[in-house]
Amino acid sequence: MFRLQLLVTRVNGLTYDMGSHVMARDTNTGTNYVLDCLIPHHHHYHYTTTTTITPVNKMCGTGMLLVTVLLGVCGSVSSLENGMARTPPMGWLSWQRFRCNTDCVNDPHHCISESLFMQMADIIVNEGYRDLGYQLVSVDDCWLSRERDTRGRLQADPHRFPSGIPALSDYMHKRGLSFGIYEDYGNYTCAGYPGILGHLEIDAFTFAEWGVDYVKLDGCYSHPTDMDRGYPLFGYYLNQTQRPMVYSCSWPVYQTYSGLTPNYTSIINTCNLWRNFDDIQDSWESVQRIIDYYGDNQQVIVPNAGPGHWNDPDMLIIGNFGLSYEQSKSQMAMWAIFAAPLLMSVDLRTIRPEFKAILQNKGVIAVNQDPLGIQGKRIYKDKGIEIWARPITPVFQGHYSYAIAFLNRRTDGTPSEVSVTLRELGLAYPNGYGITDLFDGVHYGTVLPDKRFKVDVNPSGVVLVRCQVIKGSAGAARFREQPQPNSINNPFQNNVFNQFG
């Protein structure tokens, strides 16, 4: 065995046509090789990674790769493959809770400052959030100085971030966290601070030098028609730095608002996650509008989600002021069904225990982080009751397990009983499913496809159940394996799913 280093776009200083064969170099001998598979012309990025291949046959088409190549060069490349965000990102983001509070003189406890982010980082580590997957701490708008420095580089506000961004990034890394930052593909950020237009390359390399792991790029003060070029160009520069950075885009939402149709083929080849609807506000009404958007437009947006590229319905507002306990469970459950990034935006210093428990629910997090990365769909909607289904692991004999959310949009003051059979939901594995309520912990035992079971769903609340296929007496080893895609039944091919999704 020997090591190959894939080199795309530039090899030894020479530029290669993106439609040409992939070049690779043996890092032990310096020998260059040509791998016999093509990179589609729309794949504009530079990646450097390593993989082990056998010397018997170095052609991608043989399937001899022993480790998945991050670029995904074999066969058709249909999405960004920078190796990042294989499951939806999880962490903490400042915007929804703390907005653009820059008054550190009169309100030092809540203003956007290095102290705020350090405090949140310490809580994330010390109170178990990090170990559950919440590993990102991300600065949002209003961290900047109003002017670039004399070299044209971005700089943090010196009064609120006296140690500088590199020191803040280092603070996160020393605690096993990743660090995120905010900018805008425009002349200004949404709050009026310097944007990246005219400085795309220098800003990308600045972020890399600062040790940034996640970049959120907003779209205020820019022309939506320019975004099809600008967002990929900034992504190109991010990749040129050779520092792995998750790329979060606001590209499609601004184009939708302006009457354009987003080019999701390009978007998923550029961004690891993207916003496609309104900013979330601290209210149940706002959460419901997002749920409706995702249900009403699922035919367009659901196919775009998957490992490395996610629809982003915006932050979790659980533990703030606008959601009740039931509504908070509903947001958490629906974001799990959506395969959405779980980005908390709450004051972790004062969050109440019952809301903290929702955010730290291991069963719901496991659904959200399911490695298949299939976004769920709404499969039933009538008289204020909705049923949503998401295919998850384990998969056995071509049958998926599922997370099923029973969502009650009614406000008539009493729980609604929902009675269904699994077959009515499209779950037909003959050995049945082990069903567990992920919030209450109730285990229904093994339920066969034609056996009826009931749930009581509180007003504006949810019941989220995990339906796990029960393995047969044979094939126990296969039960833990993920079959090849062509051996798996389409998870939404049944009468109920097709009616709504």
XYZ file of C-alpha atoms in Angstrom:
501
model
C 0.000 0.000 0.000
C 1.070 3.591 -0.501
C -0.384 7.055 0.035
C -1.803 9.239 -2.713
C -2.549 12.917 -2.352
C -5.370 14.135 -4.591
C -4.713 17.467 -6.235
C -7.582 19.200 -7.978
C -7.416 22.491 -9.916
C -3.671 23.029 -9.349
C -0.876 20.447 -9.381
C 2.720 21.592 -8.937
C 1.634 25.131 -9.806
C -0.107 24.132 -13.049
C -3.825 24.682 -13.561
C -5.850 21.737 -14.867
C -9.168 21.833 -16.677
C -11.915 20.848 -14.214
C -13.279 18.471 -16.837
C -9.992 16.625 -17.137
C -8.748 13.562 -15.315
C -7.942 13.850 -11.630
C -4.268 14.176 -10.800
C -2.697 12.494 -7.771
C 0.809 12.386 -6.326
C 2.433 9.559 -4.385
C 3.578 11.435 -1.267
C 6.340 8.903 -0.643
C 8.026 9.089 -4.065
C 6.689 12.311 -5.549
C 5.374 10.403 -8.593
C 2.248 11.861 -10.229
C -0.620 9.621 -11.392
C -3.769 10.142 -13.429
C -6.910 8.613 -11.940
C -9.329 7.402 -14.578
C -12.447 9.288 -13.548
C -13.620 12.767 -14.382
C -14.493 15.808 -12.317
C -17.614 17.574 -13.667
C -16.846 21.018 -15.015
C -19.047 22.783 -12.450
C -16.905 21.567 -9.529
C -14.787 24.687 -8.996
C -12.907 23.919 -5.800
C -9.466 22.957 -4.618
C -9.202 20.082 -2.174
C -6.181 18.314 -0.836
C -6.668 15.048 0.994
C -5.182 11.599 1.270
C -6.444 8.131 0.576
C -4.991 4.653 0.416
C -5.301 2.725 -2.852
C -3.845 -0.560 -4.019
C -1.024 -0.468 -6.571
C -2.752 -3.264 -8.518
C -5.112 -0.889 -10.272
C -5.180 2.857 -9.680
C -8.381 3.483 -11.607
C -11.354 4.840 -9.655
C -13.813 2.790 -11.616
C -12.498 -0.467 -10.135
C -13.807 0.386 -6.693
C -10.362 -0.322 -5.208
C -10.372 2.753 -2.970
C -10.100 1.575 0.626
C -10.951 4.911 2.198
C -13.611 7.245 0.825
C -12.007 10.112 -1.053
C -13.334 13.388 0.286
C -13.857 14.804 -3.170
C -16.075 11.915 -4.207
C -14.359 11.712 -7.562
C -15.677 8.307 -8.649
C -18.829 8.597 -10.695
C -21.008 11.676 -10.837
C -20.327 14.399 -8.264
C -23.649 15.953 -7.340
C -22.746 17.885 -4.195
C -19.940 19.623 -2.361
C -17.564 17.066 -0.868
C -15.039 18.927 1.272
C -15.330 16.288 3.969
C -17.102 18.686 6.333
C -20.517 18.568 8.042
C -21.187 14.888 7.382
C -24.005 15.269 9.892
C -25.827 18.560 10.572
C -23.611 21.021 12.490
C -24.390 21.472 16.185
C -23.392 24.345 18.409
C -24.204 27.798 19.702
C -24.775 30.981 17.714
C -25.206 34.443 19.196
C -27.640 36.218 16.881
C -31.193 35.325 17.881
C -30.670 35.834 21.619
C -28.126 38.670 21.708
C -28.609 40.354 18.302
C -26.392 43.430 17.821
C -26.038 44.593 21.396
C -22.734 46.456 21.348
C -23.262 48.501 24.528
C -20.680 46.882 26.759
C -20.556 49.963 28.993
C -24.167 49.816 30.158
C -24.900 46.140 29.462
C -21.625 44.212 29.771
C -23.402 40.944 30.617
C -25.270 40.707 27.299
C -23.231 42.633 24.739
C -21.414 41.061 21.793
C -17.936 40.645 23.231
C -15.203 38.064 23.644
C -16.325 37.605 27.245
C -19.795 36.461 26.125
C -18.407 33.809 23.806
C -15.886 32.578 26.348
C -18.605 32.199 28.962
C -20.798 30.251 26.558
C -17.877 28.031 25.601
C -17.158 27.196 29.228
C -20.798 26.257 29.844
C -20.943 24.137 26.703
C -17.946 22.174 27.965
C -18.761 22.044 31.674
C -22.471 21.264 31.399
C -22.277 18.441 28.888
C -23.356 20.141 25.665
C -20.056 19.515 23.903
C -20.092 15.806 24.658
C -23.565 15.552 23.101
C -22.338 17.111 19.849
C -22.730 20.871 20.381
C -19.156 21.657 19.398
C -19.408 24.937 17.499
C -19.317 28.403 19.069
C -20.004 30.985 16.378
C -19.786 34.762 16.386
C -22.521 36.452 14.366
C -22.856 40.038 13.128
C -21.462 43.063 14.998
C -18.080 41.643 16.007
C -16.281 43.883 13.547
C -14.619 47.240 13.711
C -16.250 49.796 11.424
C -13.091 50.006 9.312
C -10.585 47.550 7.903
C -6.979 47.889 9.009
C -4.264 49.619 6.972
C -3.584 46.376 5.036
C -7.255 46.043 4.071
C -7.875 43.177 6.495
C -10.917 42.752 8.684
C -10.447 43.518 12.357
C -12.526 43.005 15.461
C -13.850 45.855 17.542
C -10.857 46.565 19.824
C -12.945 47.451 22.874
C -15.241 44.442 22.836
C -12.653 41.946 21.542
C -9.416 43.281 23.070
C -7.614 39.933 22.765
C -8.409 39.651 19.053
C -10.127 36.942 17.048
C -7.131 34.558 16.871
C -7.044 34.435 20.668
C -10.787 33.756 20.799
C -10.432 30.988 18.248
C -7.578 29.485 20.270
C -9.743 29.641 23.395
C -12.345 27.456 21.657
C -9.840 24.984 20.262
C -8.197 24.437 23.651
C -11.616 23.357 24.952
C -12.281 20.907 22.155
C -14.669 23.269 20.371
C -14.718 24.689 16.863
C -14.947 28.395 16.122
C -17.289 30.118 13.689
C -17.418 33.631 12.305
C -19.867 35.802 10.361
C -19.464 37.908 7.241
C -21.626 39.124 4.380
C -21.435 38.862 0.607
C -22.149 42.560 0.205
C -20.693 46.010 0.710
C -21.766 45.820 4.348
C -23.043 43.261 6.809
C -26.714 43.455 7.710
C -25.795 45.645 10.699
C -23.623 47.963 8.604
C -20.120 46.633 9.259
C -17.619 45.968 6.427
C -18.698 43.259 3.967
C -16.444 41.072 1.864
C -17.101 42.515 -1.614
C -13.776 43.471 -3.116
C -11.919 41.481 -0.458
C -12.984 37.870 -1.004
C -9.506 36.378 -1.224
C -7.919 38.335 1.606
C -10.881 37.654 3.906
C -10.814 33.930 3.216
C -7.113 33.738 4.007
C -7.594 35.952 7.067
C -10.172 33.533 8.425
C -7.819 30.641 7.810
C -4.970 32.423 9.606
C -7.282 33.081 12.541
C -8.115 29.392 12.868
C -11.761 29.729 11.840
C -13.628 26.425 11.387
C -17.045 27.671 10.184
C -17.972 30.675 8.053
C -21.506 32.047 7.858
C -21.907 34.323 4.829
C -25.001 36.529 4.823
C -26.391 38.415 1.814
C -27.360 41.955 2.792
C -26.273 44.912 0.632
C -25.628 42.756 -2.427
C -27.408 41.965 -5.679
C -29.070 38.518 -5.654
C -28.214 38.134 -9.334
C -24.507 38.289 -8.401
C -24.759 35.491 -5.857
C -24.554 32.662 -8.401
C -21.010 33.834 -9.071
C -20.028 35.363 -5.735
C -20.855 32.602 -3.291
C -18.984 29.941 -5.306
C -16.052 32.320 -5.736
C -15.736 32.850 -2.000
C -16.051 29.094 -1.516
C -13.194 28.692 -3.973
C -11.007 31.012 -1.924
C -11.931 29.229 1.295
C -10.758 25.988 -0.270
C -7.612 27.631 -1.596
C -6.551 28.305 1.997
C -6.407 24.511 2.498
C -7.921 24.975 5.965
C -11.133 22.934 6.365
C -13.979 25.373 7.006
C -17.690 24.623 7.010
C -19.406 27.053 4.635
C -22.855 28.343 5.616
C -24.653 30.375 2.926
C -27.673 32.663 2.781
C -27.680 32.557 -1.001
C -31.072 30.926 -1.795
C -33.218 32.945 0.608
C -32.137 36.286 -0.862
C -32.754 35.061 -4.386
C -36.201 33.727 -3.448
C -37.128 37.090 -1.910
C -36.097 38.850 -5.132
C -38.204 36.566 -7.327
C -35.330 34.434 -8.622
C -35.303 30.650 -8.638
C -32.266 29.408 -6.683
C -29.957 27.079 -8.574
C -29.757 24.314 -5.995
C -27.434 22.263 -8.176
C -24.868 25.004 -7.811
C -25.736 25.694 -4.177
C -25.152 22.133 -3.014
C -21.864 22.120 -4.911
C -20.776 25.239 -3.020
C -22.207 25.286 0.497
C -22.364 22.870 3.414
C -25.618 24.428 4.605
C -27.856 27.219 3.438
C -30.771 29.344 4.538
C -33.836 29.148 2.299
C -36.538 30.909 4.335
C -37.157 33.751 6.792
C -35.043 34.477 9.845
C -36.509 32.817 12.883
C -38.028 35.124 15.496
C -38.689 34.379 19.154
C -42.259 33.177 18.681
C -44.304 30.044 18.016
C -45.798 31.819 15.007
C -42.338 32.082 13.454
C -41.560 28.412 14.124
C -44.875 27.393 12.540
C -44.184 29.457 9.426
C -40.873 27.649 8.982
C -42.543 24.259 9.474
C -45.163 25.178 6.876
C -42.498 26.292 4.413
C -40.605 23.034 4.769
C -43.770 20.997 4.348
C -45.246 22.988 1.482
C -41.960 23.029 -0.465
C -40.582 19.617 0.440
C -40.589 18.351 -3.129
C -38.055 21.028 -4.059
C -35.863 21.245 -0.970
C -35.772 17.748 0.578
C -33.732 16.155 -2.265
C -30.973 18.719 -1.703
C -30.173 17.573 1.837
C -27.624 14.914 2.690
C -24.222 14.357 4.289
C -22.161 17.486 3.745
C -25.024 19.691 2.509
C -28.067 20.670 4.589
C -31.165 22.849 4.478
C -30.958 25.286 7.400
C -34.285 26.430 8.912
C -32.347 28.731 11.291
C -31.527 28.675 14.989
C -33.077 26.865 17.930
C -34.852 29.399 20.146
C -35.569 26.875 22.909
C -35.099 28.428 26.353
C -35.693 32.028 25.310
C -38.964 33.895 25.819
C -41.318 33.006 22.980
C -41.926 29.249 23.220
C -43.773 27.231 25.818
C -42.410 23.902 27.008
C -44.594 21.989 24.518
C -43.673 24.301 21.673
C -39.986 23.929 22.523
C -40.263 20.156 22.226
C -42.013 20.681 18.904
C -39.183 22.790 17.512
C -36.567 20.288 18.664
C -38.489 17.368 17.161
C -39.133 19.078 13.848
C -35.515 20.213 13.478
C -34.541 16.562 14.020
C -36.980 15.476 11.302
C -35.601 18.213 9.001
C -32.007 16.966 9.446
C -31.387 20.603 10.349
C -28.320 22.158 11.948
C -28.885 22.367 15.721
C -27.570 25.836 16.494
C -28.743 26.998 19.901
C -29.222 30.718 20.395
C -30.050 31.091 24.063
C -28.419 32.430 27.195
C -26.964 29.199 28.558
C -26.150 30.954 31.821
C -29.818 31.282 32.750
C -31.635 28.544 30.800
C -34.211 26.648 32.854
C -33.597 22.944 33.481
C -36.617 21.701 31.518
C -35.482 23.545 28.374
C -31.898 22.411 28.847
C -33.206 18.836 29.004
C -34.901 19.290 25.620
C -31.677 20.523 24.030
C -29.746 17.660 25.602
C -32.179 14.874 24.698
C -29.877 12.129 23.405
C -32.583 10.266 21.522
C -33.710 13.314 19.565
C -30.115 14.321 18.850
C -29.457 10.798 17.517
C -32.323 11.215 15.038
C -30.978 14.581 13.938
C -27.469 13.188 13.519
C -28.496 9.993 11.750
C -25.697 9.079 9.314
C -28.013 8.436 6.359
C -28.722 12.168 6.268
C -32.185 11.797 4.686
C -34.430 14.772 5.412
C -37.940 13.858 6.546
C -41.241 14.730 4.922
C -44.772 15.612 5.929
C -46.896 12.572 5.102
C -50.250 13.591 6.596
C -52.034 16.863 7.308
C -55.653 17.233 8.367
C -57.604 19.281 10.921
C -54.521 20.587 12.698
C -52.788 17.219 12.976
C -49.633 16.549 10.990
C -47.502 13.427 10.706
C -43.903 13.685 9.584
C -41.562 10.784 8.819
C -37.804 10.569 8.491
C -35.972 7.400 7.352
C -33.080 6.548 9.695
C -30.712 3.733 10.573
C -30.601 0.870 11.190
C -31.667 -0.521 7.827
C -32.376 -4.259 7.583
C -33.267 -6.319 4.518
C -34.086 -3.177 2.550
C -36.340 -1.699 5.252
C -35.575 1.582 6.971
C -36.169 2.451 10.569
C -38.100 5.721 10.976
C -38.534 8.699 13.230
C -42.202 9.689 13.231
C -43.390 13.059 14.553
C -47.048 13.576 15.428
C -47.461 17.358 15.517
C -50.564 19.022 16.958
C -51.172 22.490 15.497
C -54.496 22.832 17.318
C -55.099 25.228 20.214
C -58.390 23.904 21.579
C -56.980 23.179 25.018
C -57.041 19.405 25.179
C -54.708 16.712 23.844
C -55.646 15.134 20.524
C -55.600 11.368 20.179
C -53.968 10.010 17.040
C -54.550 6.336 16.250
C -52.663 4.699 13.375
C -51.182 1.463 12.149
C -47.614 1.415 10.971
C -48.748 0.133 7.598
C -50.861 3.267 7.203
C -47.611 5.210 7.652
C -45.841 3.087 5.081
C -43.872 0.966 7.573
C -44.344 -2.590 6.383
C -41.438 -4.660 7.706
C -43.130 -7.962 8.680
C -41.120 -8.573 11.864
C -42.309 -5.233 13.215
C -40.668 -2.240 14.835
C -39.549 -1.439 18.338
C -41.221 1.880 19.152
C -39.976 4.356 21.772
C -41.294 7.820 22.651
C -38.153 9.966 22.597
C -39.403 12.633 24.982
C -41.358 10.594 27.533
C -39.244 7.465 27.271
C -42.308 5.232 26.918
C -41.498 1.992 25.111
C -44.391 0.500 23.169
C -42.589 -2.799 22.626
C -42.592 -4.506 19.247
C -45.409 -3.281 17.033
C -46.347 -5.207 13.894
C -47.349 -3.287 10.753
C -51.092 -3.933 11.159
C -51.307 -3.400 14.909
C -52.900 -0.095 15.906
C -51.250 2.144 18.448
C -52.324 5.488 19.882
C -50.595 8.671 20.991
C -51.991 11.712 22.785
C -50.514 14.949 21.463
C -50.803 18.127 23.504
C -51.899 21.399 21.851
C -48.944 22.965 19.975
C -46.991 19.920 21.084
C -45.440 16.858 19.540
C -44.935 13.161 20.096
C -41.721 11.947 18.506
C -41.251 8.191 18.274
C -38.403 6.077 17.019
C -39.572 3.032 15.048
C -36.637 0.648 14.781
C -36.784 -2.405 12.572
C -36.617 -5.659 14.533
C -33.991 -7.955 13.090
C -34.908 -11.539 12.268
C -33.213 -14.632 13.587
C -30.716 -14.612 10.721
C -28.527 -11.880 9.377
C -27.615 -10.288 12.712
C -24.328 -9.048 11.305
C -26.092 -7.453 8.340
C -28.370 -5.586 10.722
C -25.581 -3.253 11.678
C -24.518 -2.605 8.127
C -25.823 0.015 5.734
C -26.758 -1.708 2.469
C -25.811 -0.296 -0.892
C -28.298 2.299 -2.177
C -29.665 0.029 -4.902
C -30.673 -2.558 -2.294
C -32.775 -0.134 -0.248
C -36.424 0.461 -0.977
C -37.393 4.060 -1.656
C -38.392 5.288 1.819
C -41.252 7.424 0.523
C -42.753 5.072 -2.054
C -46.161 4.221 -0.655
C -49.671 5.566 -0.927
C -49.633 7.647 2.251
C -46.263 9.265 1.554
C -47.120 9.951 -2.061
C -50.349 11.700 -1.073
C -48.458 14.511 0.627
C -44.820 14.050 -0.270
